[in-house]
PDB file of C-alpha atoms and ligand atoms in Angstrom:
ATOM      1  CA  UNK A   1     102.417  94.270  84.292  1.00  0.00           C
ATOM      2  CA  UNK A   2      99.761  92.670  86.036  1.00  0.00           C
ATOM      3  CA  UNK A   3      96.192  92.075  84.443  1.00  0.00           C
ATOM      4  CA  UNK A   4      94.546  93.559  87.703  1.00  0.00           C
ATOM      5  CA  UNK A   5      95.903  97.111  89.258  1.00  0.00           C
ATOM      6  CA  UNK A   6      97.341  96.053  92.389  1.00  0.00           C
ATOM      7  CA  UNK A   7      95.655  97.185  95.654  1.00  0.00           C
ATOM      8  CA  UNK A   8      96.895  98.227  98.944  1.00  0.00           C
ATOM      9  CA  UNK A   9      94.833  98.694 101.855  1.00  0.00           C
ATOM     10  CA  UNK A  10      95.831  99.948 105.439  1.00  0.00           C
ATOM     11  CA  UNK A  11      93.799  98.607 108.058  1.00  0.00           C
ATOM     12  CA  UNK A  12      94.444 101.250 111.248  1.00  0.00           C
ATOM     13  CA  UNK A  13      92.144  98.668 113.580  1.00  0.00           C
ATOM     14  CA  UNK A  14      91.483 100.128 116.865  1.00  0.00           C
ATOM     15  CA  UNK A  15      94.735 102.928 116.812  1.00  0.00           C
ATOM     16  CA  UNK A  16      94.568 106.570 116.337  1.00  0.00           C
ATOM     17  CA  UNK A  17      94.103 109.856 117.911  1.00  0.00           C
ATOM     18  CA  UNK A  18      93.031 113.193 116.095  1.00  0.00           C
ATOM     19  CA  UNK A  19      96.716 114.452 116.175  1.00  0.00           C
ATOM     20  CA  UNK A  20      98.478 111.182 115.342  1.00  0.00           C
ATOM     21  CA  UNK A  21      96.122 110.463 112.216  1.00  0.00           C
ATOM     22  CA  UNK A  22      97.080 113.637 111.027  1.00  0.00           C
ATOM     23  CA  UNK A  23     100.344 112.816 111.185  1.00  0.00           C
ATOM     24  CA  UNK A  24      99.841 109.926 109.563  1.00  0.00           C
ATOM     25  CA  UNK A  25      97.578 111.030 106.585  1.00  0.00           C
ATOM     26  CA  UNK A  26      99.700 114.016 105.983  1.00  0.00           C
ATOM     27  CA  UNK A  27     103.021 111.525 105.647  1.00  0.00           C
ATOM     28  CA  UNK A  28     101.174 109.507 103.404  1.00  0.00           C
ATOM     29  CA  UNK A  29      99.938 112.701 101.161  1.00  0.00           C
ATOM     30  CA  UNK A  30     103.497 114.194 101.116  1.00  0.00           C
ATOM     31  CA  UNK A  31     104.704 110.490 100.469  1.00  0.00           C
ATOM     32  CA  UNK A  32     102.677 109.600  97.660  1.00  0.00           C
ATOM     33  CA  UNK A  33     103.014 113.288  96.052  1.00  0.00           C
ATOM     34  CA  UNK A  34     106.885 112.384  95.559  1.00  0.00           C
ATOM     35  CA  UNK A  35     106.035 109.050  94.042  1.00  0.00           C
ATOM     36  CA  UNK A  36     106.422 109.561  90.394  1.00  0.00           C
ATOM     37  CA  UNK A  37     103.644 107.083  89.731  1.00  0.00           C
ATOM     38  CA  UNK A  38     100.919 105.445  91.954  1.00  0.00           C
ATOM     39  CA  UNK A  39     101.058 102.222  90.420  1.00  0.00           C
ATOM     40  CA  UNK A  40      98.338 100.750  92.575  1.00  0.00           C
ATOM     41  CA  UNK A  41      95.399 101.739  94.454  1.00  0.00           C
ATOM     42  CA  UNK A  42      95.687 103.059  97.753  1.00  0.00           C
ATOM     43  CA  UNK A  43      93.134 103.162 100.608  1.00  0.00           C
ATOM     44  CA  UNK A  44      93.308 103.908 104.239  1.00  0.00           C
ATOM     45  CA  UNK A  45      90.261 101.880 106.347  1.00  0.00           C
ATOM     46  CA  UNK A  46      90.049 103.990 109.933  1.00  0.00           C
ATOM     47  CA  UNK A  47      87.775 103.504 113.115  1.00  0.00           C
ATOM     48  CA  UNK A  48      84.624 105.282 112.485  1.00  0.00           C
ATOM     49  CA  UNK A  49      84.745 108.344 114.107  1.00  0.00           C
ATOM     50  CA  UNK A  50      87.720 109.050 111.987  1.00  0.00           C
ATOM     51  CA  UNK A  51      86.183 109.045 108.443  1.00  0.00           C
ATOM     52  CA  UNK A  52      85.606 112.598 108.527  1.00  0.00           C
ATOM     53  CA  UNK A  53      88.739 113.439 109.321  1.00  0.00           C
ATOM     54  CA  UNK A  54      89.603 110.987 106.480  1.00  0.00           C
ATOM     55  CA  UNK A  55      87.661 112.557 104.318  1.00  0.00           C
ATOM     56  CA  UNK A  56      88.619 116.048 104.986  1.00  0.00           C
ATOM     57  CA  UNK A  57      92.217 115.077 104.246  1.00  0.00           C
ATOM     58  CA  UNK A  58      92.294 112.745 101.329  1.00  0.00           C
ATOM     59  CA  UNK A  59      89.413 114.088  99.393  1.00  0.00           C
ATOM     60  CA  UNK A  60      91.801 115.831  97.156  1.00  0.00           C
ATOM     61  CA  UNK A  61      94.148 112.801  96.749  1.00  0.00           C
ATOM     62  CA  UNK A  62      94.247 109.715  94.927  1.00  0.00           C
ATOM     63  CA  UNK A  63      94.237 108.045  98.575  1.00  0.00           C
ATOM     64  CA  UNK A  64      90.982 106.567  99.247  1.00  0.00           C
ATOM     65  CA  UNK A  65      89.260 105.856 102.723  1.00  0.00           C
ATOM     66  CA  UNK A  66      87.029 103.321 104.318  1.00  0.00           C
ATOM     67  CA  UNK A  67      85.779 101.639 107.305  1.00  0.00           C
ATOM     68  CA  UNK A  68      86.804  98.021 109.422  1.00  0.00           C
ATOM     69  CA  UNK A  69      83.298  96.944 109.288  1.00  0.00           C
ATOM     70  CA  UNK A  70      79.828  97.536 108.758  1.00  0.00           C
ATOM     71  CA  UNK A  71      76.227  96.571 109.608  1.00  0.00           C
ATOM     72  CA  UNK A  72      74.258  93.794 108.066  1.00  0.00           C
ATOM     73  CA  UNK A  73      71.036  95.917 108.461  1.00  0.00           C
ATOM     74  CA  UNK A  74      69.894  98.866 106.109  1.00  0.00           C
ATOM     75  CA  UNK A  75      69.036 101.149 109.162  1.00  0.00           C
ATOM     76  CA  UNK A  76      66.517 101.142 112.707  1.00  0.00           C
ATOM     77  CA  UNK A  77      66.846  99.841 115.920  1.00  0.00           C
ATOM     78  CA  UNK A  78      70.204  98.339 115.779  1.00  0.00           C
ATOM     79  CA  UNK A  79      72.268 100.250 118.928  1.00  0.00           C
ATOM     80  CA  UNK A  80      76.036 100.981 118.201  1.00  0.00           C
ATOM     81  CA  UNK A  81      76.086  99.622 114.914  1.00  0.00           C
ATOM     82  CA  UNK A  82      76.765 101.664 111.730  1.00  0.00           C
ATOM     83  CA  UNK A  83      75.071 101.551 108.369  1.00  0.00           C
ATOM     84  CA  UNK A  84      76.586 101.257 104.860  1.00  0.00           C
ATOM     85  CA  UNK A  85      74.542 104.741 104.031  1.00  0.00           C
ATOM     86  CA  UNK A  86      76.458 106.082 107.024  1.00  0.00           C
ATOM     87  CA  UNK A  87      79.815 105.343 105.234  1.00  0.00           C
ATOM     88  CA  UNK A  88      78.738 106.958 101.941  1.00  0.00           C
ATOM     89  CA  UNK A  89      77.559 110.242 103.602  1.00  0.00           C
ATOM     90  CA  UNK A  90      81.622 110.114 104.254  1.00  0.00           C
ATOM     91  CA  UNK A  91      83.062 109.660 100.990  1.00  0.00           C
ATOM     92  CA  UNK A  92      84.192 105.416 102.174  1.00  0.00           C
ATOM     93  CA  UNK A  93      85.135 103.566  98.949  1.00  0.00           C
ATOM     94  CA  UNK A  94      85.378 100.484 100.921  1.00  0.00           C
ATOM     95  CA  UNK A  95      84.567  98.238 103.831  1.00  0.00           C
ATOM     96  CA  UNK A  96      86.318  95.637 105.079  1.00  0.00           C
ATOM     97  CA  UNK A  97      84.221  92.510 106.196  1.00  0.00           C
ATOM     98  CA  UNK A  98      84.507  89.590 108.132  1.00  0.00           C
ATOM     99  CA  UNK A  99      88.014  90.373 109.416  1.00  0.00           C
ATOM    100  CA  UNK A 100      89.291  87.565 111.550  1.00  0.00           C
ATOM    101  CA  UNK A 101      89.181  89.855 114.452  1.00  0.00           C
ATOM    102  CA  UNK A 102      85.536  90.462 114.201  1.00  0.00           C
ATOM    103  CA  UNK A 103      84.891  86.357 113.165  1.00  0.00           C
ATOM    104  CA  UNK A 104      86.586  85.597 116.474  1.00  0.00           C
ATOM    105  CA  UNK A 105      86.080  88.223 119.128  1.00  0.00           C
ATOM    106  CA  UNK A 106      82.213  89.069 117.885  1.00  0.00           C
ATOM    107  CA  UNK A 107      81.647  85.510 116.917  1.00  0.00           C
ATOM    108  CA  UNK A 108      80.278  87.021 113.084  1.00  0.00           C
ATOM    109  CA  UNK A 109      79.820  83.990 111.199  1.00  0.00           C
ATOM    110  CA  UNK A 110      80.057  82.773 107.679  1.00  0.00           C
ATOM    111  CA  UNK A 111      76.176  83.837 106.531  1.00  0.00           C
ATOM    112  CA  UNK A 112      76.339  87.644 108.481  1.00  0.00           C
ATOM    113  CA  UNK A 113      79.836  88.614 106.249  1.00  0.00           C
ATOM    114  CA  UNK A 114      78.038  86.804 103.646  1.00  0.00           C
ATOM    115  CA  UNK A 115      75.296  89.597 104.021  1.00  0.00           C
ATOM    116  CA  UNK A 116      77.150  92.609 104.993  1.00  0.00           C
ATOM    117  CA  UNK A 117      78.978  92.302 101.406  1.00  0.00           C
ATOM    118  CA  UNK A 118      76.103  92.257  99.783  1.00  0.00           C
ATOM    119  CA  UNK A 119      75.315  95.634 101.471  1.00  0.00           C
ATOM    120  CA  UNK A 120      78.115  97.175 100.892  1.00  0.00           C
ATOM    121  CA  UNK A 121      77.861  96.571  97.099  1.00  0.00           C
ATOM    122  CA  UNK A 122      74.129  97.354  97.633  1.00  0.00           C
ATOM    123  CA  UNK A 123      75.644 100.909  98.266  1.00  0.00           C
ATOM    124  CA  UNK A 124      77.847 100.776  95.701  1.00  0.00           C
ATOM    125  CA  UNK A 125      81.138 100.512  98.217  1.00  0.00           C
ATOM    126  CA  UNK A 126      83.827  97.734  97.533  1.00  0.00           C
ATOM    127  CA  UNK A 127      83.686  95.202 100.357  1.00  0.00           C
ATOM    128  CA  UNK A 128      87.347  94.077 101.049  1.00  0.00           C
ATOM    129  CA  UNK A 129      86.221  90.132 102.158  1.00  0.00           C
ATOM    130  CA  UNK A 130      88.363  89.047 104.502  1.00  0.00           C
ATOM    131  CA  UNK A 131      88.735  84.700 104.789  1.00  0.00           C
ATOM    132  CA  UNK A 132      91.852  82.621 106.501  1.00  0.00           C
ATOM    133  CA  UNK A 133      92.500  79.792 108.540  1.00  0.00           C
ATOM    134  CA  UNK A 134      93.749  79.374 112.053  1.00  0.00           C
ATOM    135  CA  UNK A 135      96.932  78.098 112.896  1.00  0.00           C
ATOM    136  CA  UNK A 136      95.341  74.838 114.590  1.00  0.00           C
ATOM    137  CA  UNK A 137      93.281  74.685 110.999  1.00  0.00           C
ATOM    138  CA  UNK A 138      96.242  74.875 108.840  1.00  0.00           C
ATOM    139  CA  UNK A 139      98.103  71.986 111.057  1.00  0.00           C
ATOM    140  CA  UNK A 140      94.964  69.828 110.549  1.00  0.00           C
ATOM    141  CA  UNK A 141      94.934  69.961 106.928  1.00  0.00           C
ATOM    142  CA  UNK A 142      92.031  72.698 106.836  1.00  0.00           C
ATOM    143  CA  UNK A 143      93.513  75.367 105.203  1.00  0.00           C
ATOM    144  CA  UNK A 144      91.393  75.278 101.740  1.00  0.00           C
ATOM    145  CA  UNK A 145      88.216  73.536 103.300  1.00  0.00           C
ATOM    146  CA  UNK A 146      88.009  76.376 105.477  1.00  0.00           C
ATOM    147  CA  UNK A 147      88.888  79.613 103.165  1.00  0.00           C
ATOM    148  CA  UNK A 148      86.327  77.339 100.831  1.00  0.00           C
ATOM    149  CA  UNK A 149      83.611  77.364 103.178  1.00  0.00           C
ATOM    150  CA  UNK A 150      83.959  81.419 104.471  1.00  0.00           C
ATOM    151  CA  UNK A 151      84.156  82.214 100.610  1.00  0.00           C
ATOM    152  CA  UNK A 152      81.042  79.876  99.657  1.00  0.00           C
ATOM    153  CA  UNK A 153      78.822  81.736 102.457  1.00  0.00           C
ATOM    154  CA  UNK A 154      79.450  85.089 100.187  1.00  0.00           C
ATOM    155  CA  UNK A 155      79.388  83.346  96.613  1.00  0.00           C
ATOM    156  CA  UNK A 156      76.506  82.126  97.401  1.00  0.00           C
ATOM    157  CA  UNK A 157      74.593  85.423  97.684  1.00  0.00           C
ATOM    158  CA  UNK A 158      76.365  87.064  95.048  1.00  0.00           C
ATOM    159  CA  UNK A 159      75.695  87.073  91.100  1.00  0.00           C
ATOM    160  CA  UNK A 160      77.869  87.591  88.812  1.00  0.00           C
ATOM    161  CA  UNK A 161      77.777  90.843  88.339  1.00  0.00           C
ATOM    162  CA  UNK A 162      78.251  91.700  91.815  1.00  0.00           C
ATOM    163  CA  UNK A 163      81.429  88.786  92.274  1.00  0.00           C
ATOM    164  CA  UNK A 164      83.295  91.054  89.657  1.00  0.00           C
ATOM    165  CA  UNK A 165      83.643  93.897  91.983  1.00  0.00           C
ATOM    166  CA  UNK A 166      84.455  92.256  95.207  1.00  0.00           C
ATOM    167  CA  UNK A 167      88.181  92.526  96.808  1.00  0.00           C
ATOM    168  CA  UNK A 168      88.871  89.034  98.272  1.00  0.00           C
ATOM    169  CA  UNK A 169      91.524  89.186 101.308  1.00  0.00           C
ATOM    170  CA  UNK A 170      93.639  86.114 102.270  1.00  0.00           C
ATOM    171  CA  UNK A 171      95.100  86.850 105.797  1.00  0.00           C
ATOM    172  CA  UNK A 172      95.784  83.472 107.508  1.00  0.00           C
ATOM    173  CA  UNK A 173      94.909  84.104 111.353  1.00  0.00           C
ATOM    174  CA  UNK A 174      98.626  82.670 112.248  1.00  0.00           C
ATOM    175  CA  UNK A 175     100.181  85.342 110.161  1.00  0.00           C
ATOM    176  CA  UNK A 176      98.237  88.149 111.482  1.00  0.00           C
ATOM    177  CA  UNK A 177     100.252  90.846 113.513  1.00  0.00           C
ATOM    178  CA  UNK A 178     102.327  88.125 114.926  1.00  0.00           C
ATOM    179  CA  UNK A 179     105.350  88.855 112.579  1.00  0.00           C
ATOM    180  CA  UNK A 180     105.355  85.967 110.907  1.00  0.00           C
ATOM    181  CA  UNK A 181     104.300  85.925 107.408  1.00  0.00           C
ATOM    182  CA  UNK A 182     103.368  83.065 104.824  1.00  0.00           C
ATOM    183  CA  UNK A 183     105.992  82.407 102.212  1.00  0.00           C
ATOM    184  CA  UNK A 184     104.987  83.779  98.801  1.00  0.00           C
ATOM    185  CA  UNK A 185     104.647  80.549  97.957  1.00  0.00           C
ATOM    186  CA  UNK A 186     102.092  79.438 100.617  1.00  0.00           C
ATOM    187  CA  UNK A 187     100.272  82.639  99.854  1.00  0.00           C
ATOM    188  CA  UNK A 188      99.903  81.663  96.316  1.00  0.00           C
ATOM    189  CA  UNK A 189      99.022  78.536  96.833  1.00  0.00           C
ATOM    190  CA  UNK A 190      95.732  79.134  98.794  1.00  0.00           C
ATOM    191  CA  UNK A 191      95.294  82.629  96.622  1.00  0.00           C
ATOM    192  CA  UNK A 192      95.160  80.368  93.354  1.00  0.00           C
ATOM    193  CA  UNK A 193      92.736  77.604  95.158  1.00  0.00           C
ATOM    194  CA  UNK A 194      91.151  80.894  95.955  1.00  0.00           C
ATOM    195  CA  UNK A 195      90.540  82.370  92.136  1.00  0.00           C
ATOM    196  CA  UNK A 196      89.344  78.514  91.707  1.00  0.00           C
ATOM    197  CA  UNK A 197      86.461  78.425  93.186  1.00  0.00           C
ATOM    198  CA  UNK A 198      85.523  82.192  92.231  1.00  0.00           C
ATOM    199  CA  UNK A 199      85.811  80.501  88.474  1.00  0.00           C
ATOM    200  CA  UNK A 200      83.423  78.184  89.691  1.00  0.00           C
ATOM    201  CA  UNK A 201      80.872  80.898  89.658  1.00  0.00           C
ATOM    202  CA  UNK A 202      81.938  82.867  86.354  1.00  0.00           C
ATOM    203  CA  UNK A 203      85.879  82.429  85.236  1.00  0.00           C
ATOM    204  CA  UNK A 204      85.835  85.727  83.485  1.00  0.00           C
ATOM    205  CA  UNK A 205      84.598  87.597  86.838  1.00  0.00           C
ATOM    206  CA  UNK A 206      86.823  85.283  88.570  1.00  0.00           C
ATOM    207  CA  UNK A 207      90.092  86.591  86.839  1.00  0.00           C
ATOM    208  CA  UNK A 208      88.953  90.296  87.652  1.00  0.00           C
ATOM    209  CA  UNK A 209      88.771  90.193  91.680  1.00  0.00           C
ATOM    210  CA  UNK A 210      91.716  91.475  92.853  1.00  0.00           C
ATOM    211  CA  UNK A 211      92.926  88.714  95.964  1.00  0.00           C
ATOM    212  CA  UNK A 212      95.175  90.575  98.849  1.00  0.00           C
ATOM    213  CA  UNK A 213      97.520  88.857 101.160  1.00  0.00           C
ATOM    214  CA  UNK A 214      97.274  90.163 104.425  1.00  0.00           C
ATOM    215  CA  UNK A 215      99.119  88.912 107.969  1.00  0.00           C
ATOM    216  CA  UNK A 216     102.723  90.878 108.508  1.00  0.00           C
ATOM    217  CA  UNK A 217     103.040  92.447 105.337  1.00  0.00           C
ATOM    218  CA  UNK A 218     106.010  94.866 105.937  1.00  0.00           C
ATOM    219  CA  UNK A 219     108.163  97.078 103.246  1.00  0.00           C
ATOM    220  CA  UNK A 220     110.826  94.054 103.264  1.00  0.00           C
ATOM    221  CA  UNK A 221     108.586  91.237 101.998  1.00  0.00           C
ATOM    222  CA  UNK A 222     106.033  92.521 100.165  1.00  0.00           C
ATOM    223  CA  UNK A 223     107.928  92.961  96.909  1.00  0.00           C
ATOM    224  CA  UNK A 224     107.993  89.016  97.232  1.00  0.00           C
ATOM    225  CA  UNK A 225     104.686  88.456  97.905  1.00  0.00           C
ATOM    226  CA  UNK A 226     103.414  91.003  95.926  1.00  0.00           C
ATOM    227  CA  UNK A 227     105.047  88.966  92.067  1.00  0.00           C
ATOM    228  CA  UNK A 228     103.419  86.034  93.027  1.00  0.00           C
ATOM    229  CA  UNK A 229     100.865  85.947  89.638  1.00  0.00           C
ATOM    230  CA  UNK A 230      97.058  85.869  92.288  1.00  0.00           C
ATOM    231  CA  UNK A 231      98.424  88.293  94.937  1.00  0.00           C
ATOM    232  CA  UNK A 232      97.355  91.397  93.541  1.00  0.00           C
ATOM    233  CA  UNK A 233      97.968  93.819  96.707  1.00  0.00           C
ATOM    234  CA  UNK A 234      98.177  93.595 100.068  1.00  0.00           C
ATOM    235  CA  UNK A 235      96.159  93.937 103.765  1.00  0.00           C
ATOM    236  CA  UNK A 236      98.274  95.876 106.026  1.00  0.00           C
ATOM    237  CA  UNK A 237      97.436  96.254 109.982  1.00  0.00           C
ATOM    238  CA  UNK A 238     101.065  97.238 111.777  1.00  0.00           C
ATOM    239  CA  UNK A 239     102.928  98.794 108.832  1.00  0.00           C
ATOM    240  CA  UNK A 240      99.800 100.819 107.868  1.00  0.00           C
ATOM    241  CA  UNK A 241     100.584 102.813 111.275  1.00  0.00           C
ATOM    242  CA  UNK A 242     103.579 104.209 110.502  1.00  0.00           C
ATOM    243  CA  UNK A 243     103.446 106.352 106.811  1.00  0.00           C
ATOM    244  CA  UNK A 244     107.000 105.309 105.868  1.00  0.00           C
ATOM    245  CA  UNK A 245     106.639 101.444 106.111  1.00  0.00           C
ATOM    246  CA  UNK A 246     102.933 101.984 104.309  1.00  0.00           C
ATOM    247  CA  UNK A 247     104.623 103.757 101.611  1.00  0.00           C
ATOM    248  CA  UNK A 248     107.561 101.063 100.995  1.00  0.00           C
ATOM    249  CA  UNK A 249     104.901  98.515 100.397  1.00  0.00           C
ATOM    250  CA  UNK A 250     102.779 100.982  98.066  1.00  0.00           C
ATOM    251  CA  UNK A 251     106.236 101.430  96.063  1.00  0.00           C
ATOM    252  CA  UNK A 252     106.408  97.490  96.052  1.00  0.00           C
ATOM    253  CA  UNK A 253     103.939  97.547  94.420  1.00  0.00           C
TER     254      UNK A 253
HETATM  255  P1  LIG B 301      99.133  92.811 110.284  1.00  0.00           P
HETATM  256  O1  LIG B 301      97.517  92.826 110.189  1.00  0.00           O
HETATM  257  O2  LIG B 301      99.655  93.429 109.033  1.00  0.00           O
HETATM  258  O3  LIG B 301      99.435  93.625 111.519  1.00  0.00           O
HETATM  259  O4  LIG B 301      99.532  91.382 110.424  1.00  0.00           O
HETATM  260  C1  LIG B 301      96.869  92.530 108.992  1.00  0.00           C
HETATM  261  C2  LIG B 301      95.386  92.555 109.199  1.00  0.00           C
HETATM  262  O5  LIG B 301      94.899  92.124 110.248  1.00  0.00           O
HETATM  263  O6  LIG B 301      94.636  93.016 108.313  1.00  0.00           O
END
């Protein structure tokens, strides 16, 4: 038994139609209904316009929902972007931040995912806090100085009070929807140097952040991943899609 209740998070990204996310959300109801225990937590994070939907669906179920992303600001003149408020009118239990997708293709640095995760705990959301290293990183020798330096930006905003409820995310950019995943053994590796430095800040905090793995997480290797001692859940992009491969990583866990 694991000191902290395993999470599992499906991140949808940019996929998803009315019709085929209620295909989706209703295979995951039915599929967790026949589970004889939910030994984790389980959250669905959908494209924006679909949190109602979300909501409408899963309000009723131990299934929680929240969004990819979310603004730095509190609310004004900031066109297309969307407020933490805006994801608690909906029900969201969580954000993710600082996704490597957003780092890259929006160019969001270190200090903006620093302060969107203080927002979302502002709100009283759980920011999922997404950090990982490039391939060309990792081959350099950059794998910890650079999760080090994406987690410092947020520690250093945080107290302690607030580190306690964060959900760290390891997903190494090399791993992510390309198939290939980290051993369990890599994964550890950076998730301990990980729960490290958050013990830098306060070790009892540190010990209560729950650290997912995230990059090709799939029903056949996540039992591996998932009994390393720091991996406490996982981030899942492709097998979140499809209800049966989400569910064989839930009952991994
Ligand atoms: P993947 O995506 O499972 O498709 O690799 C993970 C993620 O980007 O969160």
């Amino acid at each position: 038994m694991k000191q902290r209740r395993p999470l599992i998070a499906g991140n949808w990204k940019m996929n998803g139609s009315l019709a085929a996310n209620q295909v989706l959300l209703t295979g995951l109801l039915d599929g967790v209904a026949q589970l004889a225990t939910v030994a984790c937590d389980v959250v669905v994070c959908v494209p924006f316009p679909y949190l109602a939907q979300a909501q409408a669906s899963l309000q009723d179920s131990v299934i929680k929902w929240g969004a990819q992303d979310v603004s730095a600001q509190e609310v004004g003149a900031y066109t297309g972007e969307v407020a933490v408020s805006m994801l608690r009118d909906f029900g969201c239990g969580y954000a993710i931040v600082g996704h490597s997708e957003r780092r890259s293709y929006h160019a969001e640095a270190d200090a903006l995912v620093a302060q969107k995760t203080l927002r979302v705990l502002e709100a009283g959301l759980t920011p999922i806090v997404c950090v990982g290293e490039t391939l060309q990183e990792r081959k350099a020798g950059l794998t910890e100085a650079t999760v080090a330096r994406q987690l410092n930006a947020v520690l250093a905003v945080l107290n302690t009070e607030q580190l306690a409820k964060i959900v760290l995310a390891y997903e190494p950019v090399w791993a992510i929807g390309t198939g290939i995943t980290a051993t369990p053994e890599m994964a550890q590796q950076v998730h301990a140097f990980l729960r490290t430095q958050l013990s830098g800040l306060n070790a009892q905090a540190a010990g209560q952040v729950a650290i997912l793995y995230g990059g090709s997480m799939k029903p056949d290797n996540a039992a591996a991943l998932l009994a390393m001692p720091d991996i406490d859940g996982g981030l899942i992009g492709g097998a979140a899609l499809k209800a049966a491969d989400f569910l064989g990583i839930v009952a991994a866990a």
